[in-house]
Coordinates of N, CA, C and O in Angstrom, one line a residue:
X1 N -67.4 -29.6 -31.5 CA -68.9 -29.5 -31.5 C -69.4 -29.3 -33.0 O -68.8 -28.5 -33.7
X2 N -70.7 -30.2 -33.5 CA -70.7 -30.6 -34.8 C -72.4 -30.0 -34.6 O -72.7 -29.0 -35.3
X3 N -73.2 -30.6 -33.8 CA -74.2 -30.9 -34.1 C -74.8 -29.3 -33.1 O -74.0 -28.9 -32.2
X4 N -76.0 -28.6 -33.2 CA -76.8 -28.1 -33.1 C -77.4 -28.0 -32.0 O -77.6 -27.1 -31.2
X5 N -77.7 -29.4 -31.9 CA -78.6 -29.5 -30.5 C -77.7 -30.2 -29.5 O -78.4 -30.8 -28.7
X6 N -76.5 -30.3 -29.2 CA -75.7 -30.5 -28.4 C -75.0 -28.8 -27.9 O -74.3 -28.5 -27.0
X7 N -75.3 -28.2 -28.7 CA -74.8 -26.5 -27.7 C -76.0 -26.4 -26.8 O -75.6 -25.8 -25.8
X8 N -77.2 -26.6 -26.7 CA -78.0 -26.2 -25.5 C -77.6 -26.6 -24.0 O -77.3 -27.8 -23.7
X9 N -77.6 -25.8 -23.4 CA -77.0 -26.0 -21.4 C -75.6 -26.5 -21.6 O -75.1 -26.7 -20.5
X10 N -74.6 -26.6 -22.6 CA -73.4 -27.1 -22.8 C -72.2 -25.9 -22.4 O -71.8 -25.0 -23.1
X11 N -71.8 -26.4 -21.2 CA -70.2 -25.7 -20.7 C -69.1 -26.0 -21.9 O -69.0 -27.0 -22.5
X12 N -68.6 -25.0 -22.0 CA -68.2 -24.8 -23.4 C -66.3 -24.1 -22.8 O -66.1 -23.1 -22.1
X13 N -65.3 -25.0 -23.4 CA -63.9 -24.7 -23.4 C -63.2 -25.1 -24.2 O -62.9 -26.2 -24.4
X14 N -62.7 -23.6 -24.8 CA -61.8 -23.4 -26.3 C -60.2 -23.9 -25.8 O -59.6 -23.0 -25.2
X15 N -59.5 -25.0 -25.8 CA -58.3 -25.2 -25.6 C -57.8 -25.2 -27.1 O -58.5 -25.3 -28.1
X16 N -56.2 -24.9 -27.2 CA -55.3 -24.3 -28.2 C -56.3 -23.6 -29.6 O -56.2 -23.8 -30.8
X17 N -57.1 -22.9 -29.0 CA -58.0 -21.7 -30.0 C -58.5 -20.5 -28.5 O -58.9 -20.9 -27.4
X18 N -58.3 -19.4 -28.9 CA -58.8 -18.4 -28.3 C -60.1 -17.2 -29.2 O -60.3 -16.0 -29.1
X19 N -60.6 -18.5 -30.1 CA -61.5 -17.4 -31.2 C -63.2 -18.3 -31.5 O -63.4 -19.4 -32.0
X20 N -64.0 -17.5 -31.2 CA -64.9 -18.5 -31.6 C -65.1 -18.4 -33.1 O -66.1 -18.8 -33.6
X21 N -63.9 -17.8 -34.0 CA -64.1 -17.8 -35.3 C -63.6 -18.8 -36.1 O -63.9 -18.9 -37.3
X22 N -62.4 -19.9 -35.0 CA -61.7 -20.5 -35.4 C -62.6 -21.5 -36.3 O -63.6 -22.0 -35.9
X23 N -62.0 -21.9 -37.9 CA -62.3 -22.9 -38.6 C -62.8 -24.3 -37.9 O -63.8 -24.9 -38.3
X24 N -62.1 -24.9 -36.8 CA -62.1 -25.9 -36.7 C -63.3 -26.3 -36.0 O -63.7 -27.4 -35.9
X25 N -63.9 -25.1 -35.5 CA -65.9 -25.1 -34.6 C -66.6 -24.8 -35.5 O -66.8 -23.7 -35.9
X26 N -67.0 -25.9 -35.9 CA -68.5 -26.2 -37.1 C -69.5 -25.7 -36.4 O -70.2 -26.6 -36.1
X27 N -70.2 -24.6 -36.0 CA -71.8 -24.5 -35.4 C -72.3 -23.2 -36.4 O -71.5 -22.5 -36.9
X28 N -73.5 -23.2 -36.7 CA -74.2 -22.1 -37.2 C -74.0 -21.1 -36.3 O -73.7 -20.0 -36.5
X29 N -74.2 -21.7 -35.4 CA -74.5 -20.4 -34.1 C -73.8 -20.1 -33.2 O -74.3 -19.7 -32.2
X30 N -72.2 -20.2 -33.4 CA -71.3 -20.4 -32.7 C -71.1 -18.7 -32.2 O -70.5 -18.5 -31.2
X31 N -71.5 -17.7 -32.8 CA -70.8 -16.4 -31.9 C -72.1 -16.4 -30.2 O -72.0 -15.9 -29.1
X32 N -73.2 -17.4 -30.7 CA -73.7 -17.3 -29.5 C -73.2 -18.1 -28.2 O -73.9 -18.1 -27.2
X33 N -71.9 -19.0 -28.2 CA -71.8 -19.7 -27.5 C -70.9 -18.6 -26.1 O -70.9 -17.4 -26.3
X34 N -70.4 -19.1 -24.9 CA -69.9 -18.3 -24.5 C -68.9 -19.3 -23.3 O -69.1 -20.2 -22.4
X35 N -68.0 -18.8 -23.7 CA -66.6 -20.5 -23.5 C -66.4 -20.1 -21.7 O -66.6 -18.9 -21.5
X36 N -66.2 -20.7 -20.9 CA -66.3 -20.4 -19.6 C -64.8 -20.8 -19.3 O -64.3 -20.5 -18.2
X37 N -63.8 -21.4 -20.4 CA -62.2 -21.6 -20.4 C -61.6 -21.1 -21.8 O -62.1 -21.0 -22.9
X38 N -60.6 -20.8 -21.4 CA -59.9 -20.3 -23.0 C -58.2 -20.8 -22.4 O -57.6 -20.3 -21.5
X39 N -58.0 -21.7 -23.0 CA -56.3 -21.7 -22.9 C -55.9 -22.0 -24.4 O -56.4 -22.8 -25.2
X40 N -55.0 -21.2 -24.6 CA -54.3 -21.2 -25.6 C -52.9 -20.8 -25.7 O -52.6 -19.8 -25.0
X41 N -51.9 -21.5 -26.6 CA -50.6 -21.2 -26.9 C -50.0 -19.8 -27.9 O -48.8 -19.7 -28.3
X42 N -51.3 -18.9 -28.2 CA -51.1 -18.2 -28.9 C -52.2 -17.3 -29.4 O -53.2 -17.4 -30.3
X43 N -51.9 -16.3 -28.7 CA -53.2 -14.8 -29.2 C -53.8 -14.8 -30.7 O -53.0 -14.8 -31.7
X44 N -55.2 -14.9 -30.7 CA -56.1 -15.0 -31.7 C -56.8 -13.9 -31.8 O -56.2 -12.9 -31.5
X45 N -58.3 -13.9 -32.2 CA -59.3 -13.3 -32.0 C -59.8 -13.8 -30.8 O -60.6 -14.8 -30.7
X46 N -59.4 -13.1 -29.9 CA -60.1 -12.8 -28.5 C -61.4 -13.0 -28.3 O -62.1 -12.2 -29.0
X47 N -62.2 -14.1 -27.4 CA -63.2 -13.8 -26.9 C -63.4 -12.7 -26.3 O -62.3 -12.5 -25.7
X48 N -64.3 -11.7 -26.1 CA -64.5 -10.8 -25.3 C -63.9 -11.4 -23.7 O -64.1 -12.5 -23.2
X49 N -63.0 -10.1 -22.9 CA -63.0 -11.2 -22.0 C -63.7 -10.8 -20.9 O -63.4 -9.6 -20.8
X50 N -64.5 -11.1 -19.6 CA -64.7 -11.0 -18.9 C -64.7 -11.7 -17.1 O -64.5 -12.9 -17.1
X51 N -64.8 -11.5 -16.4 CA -64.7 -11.8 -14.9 C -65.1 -13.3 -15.0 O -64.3 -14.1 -14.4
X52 N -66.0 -13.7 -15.5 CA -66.5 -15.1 -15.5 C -66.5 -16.2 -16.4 O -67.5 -16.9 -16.6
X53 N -64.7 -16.2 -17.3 CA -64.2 -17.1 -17.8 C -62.5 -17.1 -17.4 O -61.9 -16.2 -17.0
X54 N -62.2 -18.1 -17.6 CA -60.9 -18.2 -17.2 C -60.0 -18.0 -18.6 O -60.4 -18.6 -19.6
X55 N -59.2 -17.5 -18.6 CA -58.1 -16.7 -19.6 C -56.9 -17.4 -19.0 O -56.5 -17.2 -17.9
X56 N -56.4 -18.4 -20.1 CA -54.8 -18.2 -19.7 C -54.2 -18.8 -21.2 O -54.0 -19.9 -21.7
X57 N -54.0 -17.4 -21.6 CA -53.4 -17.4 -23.2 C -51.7 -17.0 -22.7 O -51.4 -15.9 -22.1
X58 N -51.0 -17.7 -23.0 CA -49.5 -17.5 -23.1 C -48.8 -18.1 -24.1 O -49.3 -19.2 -24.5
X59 N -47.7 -17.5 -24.9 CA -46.8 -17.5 -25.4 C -45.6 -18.4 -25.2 O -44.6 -18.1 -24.7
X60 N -46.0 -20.1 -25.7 CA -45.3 -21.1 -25.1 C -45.8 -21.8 -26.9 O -46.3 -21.3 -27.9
X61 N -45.0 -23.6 -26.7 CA -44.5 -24.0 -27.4 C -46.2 -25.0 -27.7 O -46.5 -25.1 -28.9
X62 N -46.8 -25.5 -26.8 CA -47.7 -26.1 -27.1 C -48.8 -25.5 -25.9 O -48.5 -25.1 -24.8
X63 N -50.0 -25.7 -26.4 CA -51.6 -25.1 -25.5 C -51.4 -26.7 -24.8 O -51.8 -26.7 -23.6
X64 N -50.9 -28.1 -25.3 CA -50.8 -29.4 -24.4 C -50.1 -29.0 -22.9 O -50.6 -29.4 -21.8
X65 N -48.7 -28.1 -23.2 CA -47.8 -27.9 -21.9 C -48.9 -27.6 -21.0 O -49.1 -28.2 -19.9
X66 N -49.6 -26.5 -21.4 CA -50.5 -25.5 -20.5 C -51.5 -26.6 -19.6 O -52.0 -26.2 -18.5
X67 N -51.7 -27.7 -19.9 CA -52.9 -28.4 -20.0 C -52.2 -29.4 -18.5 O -52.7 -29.8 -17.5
X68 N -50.6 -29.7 -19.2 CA -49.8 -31.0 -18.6 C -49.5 -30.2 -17.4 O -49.6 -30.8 -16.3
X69 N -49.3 -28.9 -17.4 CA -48.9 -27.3 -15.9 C -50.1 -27.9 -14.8 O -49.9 -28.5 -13.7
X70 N -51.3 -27.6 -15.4 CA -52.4 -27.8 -14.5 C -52.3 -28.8 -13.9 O -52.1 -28.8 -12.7
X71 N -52.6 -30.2 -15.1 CA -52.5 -31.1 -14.3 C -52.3 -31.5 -13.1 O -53.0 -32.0 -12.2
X72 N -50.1 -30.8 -13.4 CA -49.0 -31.8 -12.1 C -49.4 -30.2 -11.3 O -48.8 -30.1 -10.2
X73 N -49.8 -29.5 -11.5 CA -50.2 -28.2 -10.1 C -50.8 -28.4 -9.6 O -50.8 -28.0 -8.5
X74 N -52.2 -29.4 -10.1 CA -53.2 -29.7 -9.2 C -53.3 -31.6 -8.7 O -54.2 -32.2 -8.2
X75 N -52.1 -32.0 -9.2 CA -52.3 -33.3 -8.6 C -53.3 -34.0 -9.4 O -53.8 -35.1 -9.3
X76 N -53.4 -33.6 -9.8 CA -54.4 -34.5 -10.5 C -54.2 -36.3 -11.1 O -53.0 -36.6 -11.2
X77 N -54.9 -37.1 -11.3 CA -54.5 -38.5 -11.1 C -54.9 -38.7 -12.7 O -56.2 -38.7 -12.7
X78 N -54.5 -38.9 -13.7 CA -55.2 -39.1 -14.8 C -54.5 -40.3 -15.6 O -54.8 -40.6 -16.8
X79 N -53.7 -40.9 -15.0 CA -53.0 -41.9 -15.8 C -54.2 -43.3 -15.5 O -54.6 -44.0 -16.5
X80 N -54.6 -43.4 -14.4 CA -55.5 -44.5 -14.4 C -57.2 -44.8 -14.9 O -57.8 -45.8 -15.2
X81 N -57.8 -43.2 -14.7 CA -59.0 -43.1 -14.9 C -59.0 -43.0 -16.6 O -59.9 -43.5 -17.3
X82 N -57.8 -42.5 -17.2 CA -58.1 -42.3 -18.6 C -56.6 -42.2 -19.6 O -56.3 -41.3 -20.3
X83 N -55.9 -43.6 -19.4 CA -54.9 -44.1 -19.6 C -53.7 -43.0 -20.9 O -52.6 -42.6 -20.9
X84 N -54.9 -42.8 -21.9 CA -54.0 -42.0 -23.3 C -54.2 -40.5 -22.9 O -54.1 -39.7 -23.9
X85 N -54.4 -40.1 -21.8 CA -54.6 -39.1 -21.8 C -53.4 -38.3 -22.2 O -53.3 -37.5 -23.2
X86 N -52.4 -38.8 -20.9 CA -51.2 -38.8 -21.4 C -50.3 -38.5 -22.3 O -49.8 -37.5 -22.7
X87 N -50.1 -39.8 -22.8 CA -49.7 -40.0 -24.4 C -50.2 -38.6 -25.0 O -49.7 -37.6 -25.3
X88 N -51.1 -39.0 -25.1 CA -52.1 -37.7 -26.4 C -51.5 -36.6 -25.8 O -50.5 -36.4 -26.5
X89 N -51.4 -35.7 -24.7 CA -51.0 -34.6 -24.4 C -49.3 -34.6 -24.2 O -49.0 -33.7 -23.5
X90 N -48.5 -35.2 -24.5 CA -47.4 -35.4 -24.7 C -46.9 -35.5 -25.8 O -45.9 -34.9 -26.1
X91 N -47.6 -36.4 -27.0 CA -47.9 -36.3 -28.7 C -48.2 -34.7 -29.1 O -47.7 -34.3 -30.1
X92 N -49.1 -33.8 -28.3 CA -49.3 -33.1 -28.6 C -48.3 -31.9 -28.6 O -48.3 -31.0 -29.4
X93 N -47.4 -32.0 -27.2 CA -46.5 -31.0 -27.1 C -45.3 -31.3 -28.3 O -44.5 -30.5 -28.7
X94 N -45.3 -32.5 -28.7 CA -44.2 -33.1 -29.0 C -44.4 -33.1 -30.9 O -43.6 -33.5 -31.7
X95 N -45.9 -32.4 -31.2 CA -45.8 -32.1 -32.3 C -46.2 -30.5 -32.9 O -45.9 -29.9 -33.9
X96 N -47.1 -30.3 -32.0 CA -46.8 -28.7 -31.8 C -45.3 -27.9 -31.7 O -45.3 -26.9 -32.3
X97 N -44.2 -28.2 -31.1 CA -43.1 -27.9 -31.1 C -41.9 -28.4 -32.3 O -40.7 -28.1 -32.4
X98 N -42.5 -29.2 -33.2 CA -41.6 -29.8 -34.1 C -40.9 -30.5 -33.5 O -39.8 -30.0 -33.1
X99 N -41.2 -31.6 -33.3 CA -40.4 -32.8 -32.4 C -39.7 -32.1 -31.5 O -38.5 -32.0 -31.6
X100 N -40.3 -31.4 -30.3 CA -39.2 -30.8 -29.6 C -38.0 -29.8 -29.9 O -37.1 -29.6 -29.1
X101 N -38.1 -29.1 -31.1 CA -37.0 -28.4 -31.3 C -37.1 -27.3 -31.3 O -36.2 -26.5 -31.3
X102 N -38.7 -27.0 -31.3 CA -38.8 -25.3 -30.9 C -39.8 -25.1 -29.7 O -41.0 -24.9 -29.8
X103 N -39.3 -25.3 -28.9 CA -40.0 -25.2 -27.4 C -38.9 -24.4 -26.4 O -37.9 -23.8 -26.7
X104 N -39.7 -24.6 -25.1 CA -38.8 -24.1 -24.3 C -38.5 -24.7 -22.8 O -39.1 -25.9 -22.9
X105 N -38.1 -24.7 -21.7 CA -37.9 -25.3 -21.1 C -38.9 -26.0 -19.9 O -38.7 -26.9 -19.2
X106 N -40.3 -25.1 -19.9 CA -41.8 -25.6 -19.9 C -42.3 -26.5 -20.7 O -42.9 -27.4 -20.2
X107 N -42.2 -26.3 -21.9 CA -42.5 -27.6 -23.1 C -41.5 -28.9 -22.3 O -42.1 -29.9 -21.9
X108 N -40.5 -28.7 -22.2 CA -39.9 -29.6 -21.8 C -40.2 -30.3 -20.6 O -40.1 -31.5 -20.7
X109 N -40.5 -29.9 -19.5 CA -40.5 -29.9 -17.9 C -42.4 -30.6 -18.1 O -42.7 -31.4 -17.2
X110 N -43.0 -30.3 -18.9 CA -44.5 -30.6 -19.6 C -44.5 -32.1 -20.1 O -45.2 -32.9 -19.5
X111 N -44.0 -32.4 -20.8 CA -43.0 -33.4 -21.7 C -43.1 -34.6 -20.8 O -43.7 -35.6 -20.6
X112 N -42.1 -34.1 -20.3 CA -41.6 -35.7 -19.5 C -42.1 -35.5 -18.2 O -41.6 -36.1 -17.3
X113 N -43.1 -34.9 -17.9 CA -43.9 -35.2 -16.5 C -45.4 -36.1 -17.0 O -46.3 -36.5 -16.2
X114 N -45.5 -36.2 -18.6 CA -47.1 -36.9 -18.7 C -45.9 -38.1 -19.6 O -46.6 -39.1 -19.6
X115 N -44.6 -38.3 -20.1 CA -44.4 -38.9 -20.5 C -43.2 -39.7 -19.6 O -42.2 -40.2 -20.1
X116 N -43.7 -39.8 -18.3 CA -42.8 -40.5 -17.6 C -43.2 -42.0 -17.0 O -42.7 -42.6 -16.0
X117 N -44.3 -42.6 -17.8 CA -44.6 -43.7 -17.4 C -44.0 -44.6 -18.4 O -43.6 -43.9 -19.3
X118 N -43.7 -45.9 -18.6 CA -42.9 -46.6 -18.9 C -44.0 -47.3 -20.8 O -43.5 -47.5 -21.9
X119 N -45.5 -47.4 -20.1 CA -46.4 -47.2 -21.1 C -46.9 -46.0 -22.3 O -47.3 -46.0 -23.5
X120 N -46.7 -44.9 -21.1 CA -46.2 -43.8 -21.8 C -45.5 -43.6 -23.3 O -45.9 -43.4 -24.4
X121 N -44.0 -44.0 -22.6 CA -43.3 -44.3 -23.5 C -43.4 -44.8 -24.5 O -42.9 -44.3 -25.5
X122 N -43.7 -45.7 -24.5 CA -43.6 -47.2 -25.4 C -44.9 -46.7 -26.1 O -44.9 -47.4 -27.1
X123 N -45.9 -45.9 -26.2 CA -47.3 -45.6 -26.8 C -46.4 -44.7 -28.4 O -46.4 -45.0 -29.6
X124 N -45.7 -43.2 -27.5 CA -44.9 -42.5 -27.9 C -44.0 -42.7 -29.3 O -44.0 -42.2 -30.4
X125 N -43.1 -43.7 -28.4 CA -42.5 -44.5 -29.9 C -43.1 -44.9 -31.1 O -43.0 -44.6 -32.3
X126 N -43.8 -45.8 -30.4 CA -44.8 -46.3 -31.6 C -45.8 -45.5 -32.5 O -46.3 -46.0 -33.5
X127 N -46.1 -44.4 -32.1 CA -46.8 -43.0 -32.7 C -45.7 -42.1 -33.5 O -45.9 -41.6 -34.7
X128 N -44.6 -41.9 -32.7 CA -43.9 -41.3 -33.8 C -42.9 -41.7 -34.4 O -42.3 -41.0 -35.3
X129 N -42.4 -43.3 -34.2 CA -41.5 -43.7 -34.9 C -42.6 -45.1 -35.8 O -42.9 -46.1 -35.2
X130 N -42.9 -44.8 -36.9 CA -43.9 -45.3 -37.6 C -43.6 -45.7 -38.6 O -42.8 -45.0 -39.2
X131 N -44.2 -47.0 -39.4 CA -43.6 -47.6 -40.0 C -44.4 -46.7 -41.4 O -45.6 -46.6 -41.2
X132 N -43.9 -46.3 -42.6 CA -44.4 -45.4 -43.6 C -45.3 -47.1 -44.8 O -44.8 -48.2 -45.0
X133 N -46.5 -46.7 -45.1 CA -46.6 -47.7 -46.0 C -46.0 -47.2 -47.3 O -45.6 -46.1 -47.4
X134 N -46.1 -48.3 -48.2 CA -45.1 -48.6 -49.5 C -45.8 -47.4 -50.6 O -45.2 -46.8 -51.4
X135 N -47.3 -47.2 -50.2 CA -47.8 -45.4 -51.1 C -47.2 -44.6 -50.8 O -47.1 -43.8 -51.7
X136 N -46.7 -44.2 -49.7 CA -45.7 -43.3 -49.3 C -44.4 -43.3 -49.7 O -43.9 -42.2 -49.4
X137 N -43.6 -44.1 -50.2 CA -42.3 -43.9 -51.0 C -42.7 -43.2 -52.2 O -42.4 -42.2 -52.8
X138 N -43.9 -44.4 -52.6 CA -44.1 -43.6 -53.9 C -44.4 -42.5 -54.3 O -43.8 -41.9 -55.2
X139 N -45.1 -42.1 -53.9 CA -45.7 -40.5 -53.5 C -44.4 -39.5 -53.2 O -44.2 -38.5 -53.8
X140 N -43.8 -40.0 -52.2 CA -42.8 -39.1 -52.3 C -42.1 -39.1 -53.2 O -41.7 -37.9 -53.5
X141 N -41.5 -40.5 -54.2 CA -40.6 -40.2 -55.3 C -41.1 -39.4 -56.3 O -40.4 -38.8 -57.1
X142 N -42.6 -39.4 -56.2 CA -43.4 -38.5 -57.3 C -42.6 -36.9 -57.0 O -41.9 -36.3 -57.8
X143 N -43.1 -36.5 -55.6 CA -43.0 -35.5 -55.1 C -41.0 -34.8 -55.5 O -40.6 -33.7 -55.8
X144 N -40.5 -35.9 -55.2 CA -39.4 -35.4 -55.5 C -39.0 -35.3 -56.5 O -38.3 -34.3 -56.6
X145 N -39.2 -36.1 -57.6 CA -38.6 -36.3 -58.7 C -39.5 -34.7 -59.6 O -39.2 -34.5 -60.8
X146 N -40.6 -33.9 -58.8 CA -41.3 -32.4 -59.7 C -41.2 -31.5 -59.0 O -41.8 -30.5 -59.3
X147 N -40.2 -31.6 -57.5 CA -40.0 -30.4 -56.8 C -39.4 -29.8 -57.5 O -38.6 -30.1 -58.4
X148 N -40.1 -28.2 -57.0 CA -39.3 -26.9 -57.3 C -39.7 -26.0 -56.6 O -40.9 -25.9 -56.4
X149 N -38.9 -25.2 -56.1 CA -38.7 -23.6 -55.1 C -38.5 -22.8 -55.8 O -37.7 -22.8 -56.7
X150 N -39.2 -21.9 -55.4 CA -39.4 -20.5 -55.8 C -39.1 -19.5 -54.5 O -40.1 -19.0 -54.2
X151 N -38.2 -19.1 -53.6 CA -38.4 -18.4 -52.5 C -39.1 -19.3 -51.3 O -38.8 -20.5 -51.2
X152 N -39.8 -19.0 -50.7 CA -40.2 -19.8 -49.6 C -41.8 -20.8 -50.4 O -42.8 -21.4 -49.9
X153 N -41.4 -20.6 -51.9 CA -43.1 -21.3 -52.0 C -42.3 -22.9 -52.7 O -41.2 -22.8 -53.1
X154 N -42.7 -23.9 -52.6 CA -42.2 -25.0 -53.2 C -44.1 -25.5 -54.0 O -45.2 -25.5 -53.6
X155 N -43.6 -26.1 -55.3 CA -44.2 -26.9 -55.7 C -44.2 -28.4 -56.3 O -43.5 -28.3 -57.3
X156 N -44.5 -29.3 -56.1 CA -44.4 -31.0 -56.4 C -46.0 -31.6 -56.7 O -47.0 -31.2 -56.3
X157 N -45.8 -32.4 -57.3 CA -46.8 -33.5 -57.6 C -46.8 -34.9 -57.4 O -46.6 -35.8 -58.2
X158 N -46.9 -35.0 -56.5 CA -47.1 -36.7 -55.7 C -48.0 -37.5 -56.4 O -47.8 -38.7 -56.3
X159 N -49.0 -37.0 -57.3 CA -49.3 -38.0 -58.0 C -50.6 -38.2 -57.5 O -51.0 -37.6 -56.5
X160 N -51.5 -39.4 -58.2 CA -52.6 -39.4 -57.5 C -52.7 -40.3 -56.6 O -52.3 -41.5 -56.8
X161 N -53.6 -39.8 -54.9 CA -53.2 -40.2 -53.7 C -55.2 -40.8 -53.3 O -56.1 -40.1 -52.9
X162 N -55.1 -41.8 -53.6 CA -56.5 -42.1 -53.2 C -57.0 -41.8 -51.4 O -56.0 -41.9 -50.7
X163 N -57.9 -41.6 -51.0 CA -58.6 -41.6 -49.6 C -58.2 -42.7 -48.6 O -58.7 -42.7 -47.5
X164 N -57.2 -43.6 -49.3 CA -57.2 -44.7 -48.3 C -55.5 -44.0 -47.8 O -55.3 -44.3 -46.6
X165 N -54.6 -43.3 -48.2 CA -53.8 -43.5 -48.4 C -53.5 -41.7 -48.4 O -52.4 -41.3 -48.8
X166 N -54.5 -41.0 -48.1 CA -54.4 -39.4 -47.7 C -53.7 -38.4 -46.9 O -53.7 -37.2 -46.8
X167 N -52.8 -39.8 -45.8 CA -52.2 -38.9 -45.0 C -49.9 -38.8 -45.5 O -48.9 -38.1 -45.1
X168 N -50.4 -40.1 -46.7 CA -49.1 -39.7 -47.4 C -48.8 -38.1 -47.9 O -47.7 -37.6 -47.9
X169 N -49.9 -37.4 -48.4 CA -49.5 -35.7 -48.7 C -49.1 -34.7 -47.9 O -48.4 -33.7 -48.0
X170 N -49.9 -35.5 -46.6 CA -49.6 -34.0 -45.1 C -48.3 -34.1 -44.5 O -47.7 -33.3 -43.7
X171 N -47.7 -35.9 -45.1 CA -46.3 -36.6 -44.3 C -45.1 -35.6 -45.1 O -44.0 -35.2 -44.6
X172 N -45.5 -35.6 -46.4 CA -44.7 -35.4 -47.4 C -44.6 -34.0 -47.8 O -43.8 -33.5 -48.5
X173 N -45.9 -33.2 -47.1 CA -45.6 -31.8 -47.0 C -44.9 -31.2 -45.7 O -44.4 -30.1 -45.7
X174 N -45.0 -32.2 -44.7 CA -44.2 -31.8 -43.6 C -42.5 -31.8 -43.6 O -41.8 -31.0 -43.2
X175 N -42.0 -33.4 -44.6 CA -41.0 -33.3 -45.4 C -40.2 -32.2 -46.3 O -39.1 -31.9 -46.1
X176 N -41.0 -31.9 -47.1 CA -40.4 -30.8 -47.9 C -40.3 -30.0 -47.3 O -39.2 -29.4 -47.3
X177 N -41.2 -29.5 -46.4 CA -41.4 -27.7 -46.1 C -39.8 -27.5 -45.3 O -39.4 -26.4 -44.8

């Protein structure tokens, strides 16, 4: 939520944030909103909580699993009404967890119940096995060729990375780290 006059009469649910402090909710007036869902993968600044919002903050690998739980609990049909639903909530467990390597056996069981369609799949691939463009070698050889660690801090210079070509720094900080 960006705009001002879209919070009035607006049902309001915080998924993977449990804080109306969180950065990522732009509103002036956001301590007045009042979220009637909270699911999240990980204890924040707590909404106050009371009887007439739903709370289900747990200690799991992605707030997507939590989302993919409901779903196959409630039957729900969402592959046809809204095709990437899917995908996107399976992308999301699957990068929330660092490609699957720090999850658990819900992340998992989450996973391959929204990623069990054949389109699914094939969306999947193509999202995470991606072809890097040719500013991204570069950038990285920048990066590599001025890395240096200090303890857990690393610093590099990739060089200059124009706006067309912005998501080579976040590729290449995920790289290093």
């Amino acid at each position: 939520l960006t705009e001002e006059s879209q919070i009035q009469n607006t049902s309001l649910a915080l998924v993977d944030s449990s804080s109306l402090s969180d950065k990522r909710i732009r509103l002036k007036n956001v301590k007045t909103l009042s979220p009637l869902i909270i699911i999240d993968h990980h204890k924040g600044d707590i909404v106050s909580e009371n009887e007439n919002v739903f709370f289900w903050i747990e200690n799991i690998g992605a707030s997507c699993t939590l989302i993919g739980e409901i779903i196959q609990e409630f039957g729900f049909s969402i592959c046809s009404e809204k095709p990437d639903v899917p995908t996107l909530l399976a992308l999301g467990i699957y990068t929330d967890t660092i490609s699957m390597m720090n999850c658990d056996a819900r992340d998992h069981k989450a996973y391959s119940f929204l990623a069990q369609s054949d389109s699914v799949k094939k969306d999947l691939k193509e999202l995470i096995r991606y072809s890097y463009p040719e500013s991204y070698f570069t950038h990285l050889l920048n990066a590599l060729q001025s890395y240096q660690r200090q303890g857990s801090k690393i610093a590099a210079n990739a060089g200059e990375i124009t706006s067309d070509n912005s998501d080579d720094l976040a590729t290449i900080a995920d790289y290093l780290d």
